[in-house]
């Protein structure tokens, strides 16, 4: 079974502070993992995916297969980072895309 | 390029009424999805369709039916709406492989059942 867990529903940090949004997954094979973001009054959009190993808007995420985690990190938070963040998983060769519960990130000035 | 378009954007139903949420994509994607978004529950998959003519249940299919009318359109029907179905509904589409590893989302339908 595919399962994604985001343990923090709410996360609040000050501008300029480091941010880490946690994501743990359960899947027996090799998953594809994603972070999606939803800004206020906007549709969900892809932030980054593990296979690209990219940094988007200063965010990075590393897939740790040993700990089955895909935490999202940013060294210096900005106010415009305030949004809802979702971790998602697609199983190997699967069509289904499963999401976690989401973390609402608030960056305080 | 419209991407994924959902109609309506807002709807209020009375308990027991029926309605169909429409979704269309213009990206020639095979896979389409319906999710509901609830506070604290995240995005939960209702139904998905891997290709035209096929549909499969997701995590929370009870109370819903779907139709993959053609490659472009994937509709979600509530036959007898209940207050527990008050939610924001999102449609998404994707074409996994072929260099694409991303799902594209509609703008959402906010449904209230009273």
PDB file of N, CA, C and O in Angstrom, chain A residues 46-87:
ATOM      1  N   UNK A  46       3.249  21.937  -8.936  1.00  0.00           N
ATOM      2  CA  UNK A  46       4.431  21.180  -8.569  1.00  0.00           C
ATOM      3  C   UNK A  46       5.534  22.122  -8.099  1.00  0.00           C
ATOM      4  O   UNK A  46       5.835  23.113  -8.744  1.00  0.00           O
ATOM      5  N   UNK A  47       6.143  21.774  -6.969  1.00  0.00           N
ATOM      6  CA  UNK A  47       7.288  22.540  -6.494  1.00  0.00           C
ATOM      7  C   UNK A  47       8.581  21.840  -6.924  1.00  0.00           C
ATOM      8  O   UNK A  47       9.430  22.449  -7.577  1.00  0.00           O
ATOM      9  N   UNK A  48       8.705  20.578  -6.558  1.00  0.00           N
ATOM     10  CA  UNK A  48       9.859  19.827  -7.031  1.00  0.00           C
ATOM     11  C   UNK A  48       9.588  18.333  -6.931  1.00  0.00           C
ATOM     12  O   UNK A  48       8.644  17.882  -6.288  1.00  0.00           O
ATOM     13  N   UNK A  49      10.436  17.564  -7.608  1.00  0.00           N
ATOM     14  CA  UNK A  49      10.323  16.108  -7.640  1.00  0.00           C
ATOM     15  C   UNK A  49      11.700  15.509  -7.396  1.00  0.00           C
ATOM     16  O   UNK A  49      12.705  16.096  -7.793  1.00  0.00           O
ATOM     17  N   UNK A  50      11.726  14.380  -6.759  1.00  0.00           N
ATOM     18  CA  UNK A  50      13.017  13.865  -6.297  1.00  0.00           C
ATOM     19  C   UNK A  50      13.915  13.463  -7.449  1.00  0.00           C
ATOM     20  O   UNK A  50      15.126  13.572  -7.347  1.00  0.00           O
ATOM     21  N   UNK A  51      13.340  13.012  -8.576  1.00  0.00           N
ATOM     22  CA  UNK A  51      14.203  12.519  -9.654  1.00  0.00           C
ATOM     23  C   UNK A  51      14.968  13.649 -10.325  1.00  0.00           C
ATOM     24  O   UNK A  51      15.986  13.411 -10.957  1.00  0.00           O
ATOM     25  N   UNK A  52      14.484  14.882 -10.178  1.00  0.00           N
ATOM     26  CA  UNK A  52      15.156  15.997 -10.820  1.00  0.00           C
ATOM     27  C   UNK A  52      16.319  16.518 -10.001  1.00  0.00           C
ATOM     28  O   UNK A  52      17.184  17.213 -10.519  1.00  0.00           O
ATOM     29  N   UNK A  53      16.292  16.241  -8.700  1.00  0.00           N
ATOM     30  CA  UNK A  53      17.340  16.681  -7.782  1.00  0.00           C
ATOM     31  C   UNK A  53      17.615  18.182  -7.971  1.00  0.00           C
ATOM     32  O   UNK A  53      18.754  18.613  -8.085  1.00  0.00           O
ATOM     33  N   UNK A  54      16.545  18.941  -8.033  1.00  0.00           N
ATOM     34  CA  UNK A  54      16.666  20.356  -8.333  1.00  0.00           C
ATOM     35  C   UNK A  54      16.357  21.201  -7.109  1.00  0.00           C
ATOM     36  O   UNK A  54      15.846  20.702  -6.101  1.00  0.00           O
ATOM     37  N   UNK A  55      16.676  22.473  -7.203  1.00  0.00           N
ATOM     38  CA  UNK A  55      16.306  23.434  -6.171  1.00  0.00           C
ATOM     39  C   UNK A  55      15.373  24.447  -6.809  1.00  0.00           C
ATOM     40  O   UNK A  55      15.715  25.073  -7.812  1.00  0.00           O
ATOM     41  N   UNK A  56      14.187  24.570  -6.241  1.00  0.00           N
ATOM     42  CA  UNK A  56      13.188  25.493  -6.758  1.00  0.00           C
ATOM     43  C   UNK A  56      12.839  26.498  -5.669  1.00  0.00           C
ATOM     44  O   UNK A  56      12.507  26.112  -4.542  1.00  0.00           O
ATOM     45  N   UNK A  57      12.933  27.770  -5.991  1.00  0.00           N
ATOM     46  CA  UNK A  57      12.638  28.849  -5.034  1.00  0.00           C
ATOM     47  C   UNK A  57      13.426  28.658  -3.734  1.00  0.00           C
ATOM     48  O   UNK A  57      12.963  29.013  -2.652  1.00  0.00           O
ATOM     49  N   UNK A  58      14.617  28.085  -3.846  1.00  0.00           N
ATOM     50  CA  UNK A  58      15.468  27.882  -2.681  1.00  0.00           C
ATOM     51  C   UNK A  58      15.166  26.620  -1.890  1.00  0.00           C
ATOM     52  O   UNK A  58      15.867  26.313  -0.926  1.00  0.00           O
ATOM     53  N   UNK A  59      14.138  25.881  -2.301  1.00  0.00           N
ATOM     54  CA  UNK A  59      13.773  24.641  -1.618  1.00  0.00           C
ATOM     55  C   UNK A  59      14.515  23.457  -2.225  1.00  0.00           C
ATOM     56  O   UNK A  59      14.720  23.388  -3.433  1.00  0.00           O
ATOM     57  N   UNK A  60      14.897  22.515  -1.366  1.00  0.00           N
ATOM     58  CA  UNK A  60      15.460  21.250  -1.800  1.00  0.00           C
ATOM     59  C   UNK A  60      14.804  20.129  -1.006  1.00  0.00           C
ATOM     60  O   UNK A  60      14.240  20.359   0.079  1.00  0.00           O
ATOM     61  N   UNK A  61      14.857  18.933  -1.561  1.00  0.00           N
ATOM     62  CA  UNK A  61      14.337  17.761  -0.851  1.00  0.00           C
ATOM     63  C   UNK A  61      15.162  16.565  -1.270  1.00  0.00           C
ATOM     64  O   UNK A  61      15.401  16.366  -2.463  1.00  0.00           O
ATOM     65  N   UNK A  62      15.594  15.791  -0.312  1.00  0.00           N
ATOM     66  CA  UNK A  62      16.401  14.609  -0.586  1.00  0.00           C
ATOM     67  C   UNK A  62      15.624  13.368  -0.196  1.00  0.00           C
ATOM     68  O   UNK A  62      15.065  13.288   0.903  1.00  0.00           O
ATOM     69  N   UNK A  63      15.626  12.418  -1.094  1.00  0.00           N
ATOM     70  CA  UNK A  63      14.973  11.147  -0.816  1.00  0.00           C
ATOM     71  C   UNK A  63      15.915  10.286   0.020  1.00  0.00           C
ATOM     72  O   UNK A  63      17.044  10.011  -0.392  1.00  0.00           O
ATOM     73  N   UNK A  64      15.462   9.877   1.191  1.00  0.00           N
ATOM     74  CA  UNK A  64      16.230   9.000   2.072  1.00  0.00           C
ATOM     75  C   UNK A  64      15.500   7.669   2.138  1.00  0.00           C
ATOM     76  O   UNK A  64      14.515   7.513   2.871  1.00  0.00           O
ATOM     77  N   UNK A  65      15.971   6.717   1.352  1.00  0.00           N
ATOM     78  CA  UNK A  65      15.266   5.434   1.273  1.00  0.00           C
ATOM     79  C   UNK A  65      15.372   4.653   2.580  1.00  0.00           C
ATOM     80  O   UNK A  65      14.455   3.909   2.955  1.00  0.00           O
ATOM     81  N   UNK A  66      16.476   4.827   3.288  1.00  0.00           N
ATOM     82  CA  UNK A  66      16.643   4.111   4.551  1.00  0.00           C
ATOM     83  C   UNK A  66      15.638   4.550   5.604  1.00  0.00           C
ATOM     84  O   UNK A  66      15.072   3.727   6.334  1.00  0.00           O
ATOM     85  N   UNK A  67      15.384   5.862   5.657  1.00  0.00           N
ATOM     86  CA  UNK A  67      14.422   6.394   6.610  1.00  0.00           C
ATOM     87  C   UNK A  67      13.045   6.588   5.980  1.00  0.00           C
ATOM     88  O   UNK A  67      12.138   7.081   6.647  1.00  0.00           O
ATOM     89  N   UNK A  68      12.895   6.229   4.723  1.00  0.00           N
ATOM     90  CA  UNK A  68      11.655   6.447   3.948  1.00  0.00           C
ATOM     91  C   UNK A  68      11.119   7.853   4.180  1.00  0.00           C
ATOM     92  O   UNK A  68       9.965   8.053   4.599  1.00  0.00           O
ATOM     93  N   UNK A  69      11.978   8.822   3.892  1.00  0.00           N
ATOM     94  CA  UNK A  69      11.590  10.216   4.107  1.00  0.00           C
ATOM     95  C   UNK A  69      11.945  11.059   2.880  1.00  0.00           C
ATOM     96  O   UNK A  69      12.811  10.687   2.069  1.00  0.00           O
ATOM     97  N   UNK A  70      11.259  12.182   2.780  1.00  0.00           N
ATOM     98  CA  UNK A  70      11.486  13.122   1.671  1.00  0.00           C
ATOM     99  C   UNK A  70      11.177  14.514   2.216  1.00  0.00           C
ATOM    100  O   UNK A  70      10.242  15.171   1.810  1.00  0.00           O
ATOM    101  N   UNK A  71      12.008  14.955   3.134  1.00  0.00           N
ATOM    102  CA  UNK A  71      11.763  16.230   3.814  1.00  0.00           C
ATOM    103  C   UNK A  71      12.112  17.402   2.912  1.00  0.00           C
ATOM    104  O   UNK A  71      13.119  17.383   2.197  1.00  0.00           O
ATOM    105  N   UNK A  72      11.325  18.461   3.017  1.00  0.00           N
ATOM    106  CA  UNK A  72      11.522  19.678   2.222  1.00  0.00           C
ATOM    107  C   UNK A  72      12.242  20.712   3.090  1.00  0.00           C
ATOM    108  O   UNK A  72      11.814  20.975   4.208  1.00  0.00           O
ATOM    109  N   UNK A  73      13.300  21.310   2.537  1.00  0.00           N
ATOM    110  CA  UNK A  73      14.104  22.233   3.330  1.00  0.00           C
ATOM    111  C   UNK A  73      14.387  23.521   2.572  1.00  0.00           C
ATOM    112  O   UNK A  73      14.472  23.534   1.347  1.00  0.00           O
ATOM    113  N   UNK A  74      14.512  24.587   3.364  1.00  0.00           N
ATOM    114  CA  UNK A  74      14.947  25.864   2.810  1.00  0.00           C
ATOM    115  C   UNK A  74      15.752  26.564   3.896  1.00  0.00           C
ATOM    116  O   UNK A  74      15.309  26.659   5.038  1.00  0.00           O
ATOM    117  N   UNK A  75      16.954  27.047   3.579  1.00  0.00           N
ATOM    118  CA  UNK A  75      17.814  27.602   4.625  1.00  0.00           C
ATOM    119  C   UNK A  75      17.322  28.930   5.193  1.00  0.00           C
ATOM    120  O   UNK A  75      17.519  29.194   6.378  1.00  0.00           O
ATOM    121  N   UNK A  76      16.675  29.750   4.364  1.00  0.00           N
ATOM    122  CA  UNK A  76      16.253  31.075   4.823  1.00  0.00           C
ATOM    123  C   UNK A  76      14.824  31.353   4.315  1.00  0.00           C
ATOM    124  O   UNK A  76      14.623  31.636   3.137  1.00  0.00           O
ATOM    125  N   UNK A  77      13.865  31.254   5.193  1.00  0.00           N
ATOM    126  CA  UNK A  77      12.465  31.396   4.789  1.00  0.00           C
ATOM    127  C   UNK A  77      12.142  32.840   4.398  1.00  0.00           C
ATOM    128  O   UNK A  77      12.682  33.795   4.966  1.00  0.00           O
ATOM    129  N   UNK A  78      11.231  32.962   3.418  1.00  0.00           N
ATOM    130  CA  UNK A  78      10.757  34.269   2.986  1.00  0.00           C
ATOM    131  C   UNK A  78       9.242  34.328   3.182  1.00  0.00           C
ATOM    132  O   UNK A  78       8.568  33.290   3.179  1.00  0.00           O
ATOM    133  N   UNK A  79       8.706  35.528   3.326  1.00  0.00           N
ATOM    134  CA  UNK A  79       7.275  35.667   3.589  1.00  0.00           C
ATOM    135  C   UNK A  79       6.436  35.044   2.476  1.00  0.00           C
ATOM    136  O   UNK A  79       5.368  34.491   2.743  1.00  0.00           O
ATOM    137  N   UNK A  80       6.904  35.130   1.244  1.00  0.00           N
ATOM    138  CA  UNK A  80       6.135  34.578   0.124  1.00  0.00           C
ATOM    139  C   UNK A  80       6.120  33.047   0.118  1.00  0.00           C
ATOM    140  O   UNK A  80       5.443  32.442  -0.724  1.00  0.00           O
ATOM    141  N   UNK A  81       6.850  32.423   1.028  1.00  0.00           N
ATOM    142  CA  UNK A  81       6.802  30.961   1.139  1.00  0.00           C
ATOM    143  C   UNK A  81       5.568  30.476   1.904  1.00  0.00           C
ATOM    144  O   UNK A  81       5.288  29.278   1.942  1.00  0.00           O
ATOM    145  N   UNK A  82       4.847  31.391   2.518  1.00  0.00           N
ATOM    146  CA  UNK A  82       3.632  31.007   3.248  1.00  0.00           C
ATOM    147  C   UNK A  82       2.639  30.363   2.287  1.00  0.00           C
ATOM    148  O   UNK A  82       2.246  30.964   1.281  1.00  0.00           O
ATOM    149  N   UNK A  83       2.249  29.133   2.578  1.00  0.00           N
ATOM    150  CA  UNK A  83       1.384  28.371   1.672  1.00  0.00           C
ATOM    151  C   UNK A  83       1.089  27.023   2.309  1.00  0.00           C
ATOM    152  O   UNK A  83       1.585  26.693   3.390  1.00  0.00           O
ATOM    153  N   UNK A  84       0.287  26.242   1.587  1.00  0.00           N
ATOM    154  CA  UNK A  84       0.021  24.861   1.970  1.00  0.00           C
ATOM    155  C   UNK A  84       0.934  23.971   1.147  1.00  0.00           C
ATOM    156  O   UNK A  84       1.006  24.128  -0.079  1.00  0.00           O
ATOM    157  N   UNK A  85       1.616  23.046   1.805  1.00  0.00           N
ATOM    158  CA  UNK A  85       2.560  22.175   1.122  1.00  0.00           C
ATOM    159  C   UNK A  85       2.118  20.720   1.257  1.00  0.00           C
ATOM    160  O   UNK A  85       1.795  20.257   2.353  1.00  0.00           O
ATOM    161  N   UNK A  86       2.129  20.021   0.135  1.00  0.00           N
ATOM    162  CA  UNK A  86       1.739  18.621   0.117  1.00  0.00           C
ATOM    163  C   UNK A  86       2.877  17.763  -0.433  1.00  0.00           C
ATOM    164  O   UNK A  86       3.449  18.062  -1.477  1.00  0.00           O
ATOM    165  N   UNK A  87       3.126  16.671   0.251  1.00  0.00           N
ATOM    166  CA  UNK A  87       4.043  15.646  -0.234  1.00  0.00           C
ATOM    167  C   UNK A  87       3.205  14.583  -0.957  1.00  0.00           C
ATOM    168  O   UNK A  87       2.082  14.276  -0.517  1.00  0.00           O
TER     169      UNK A  87
END
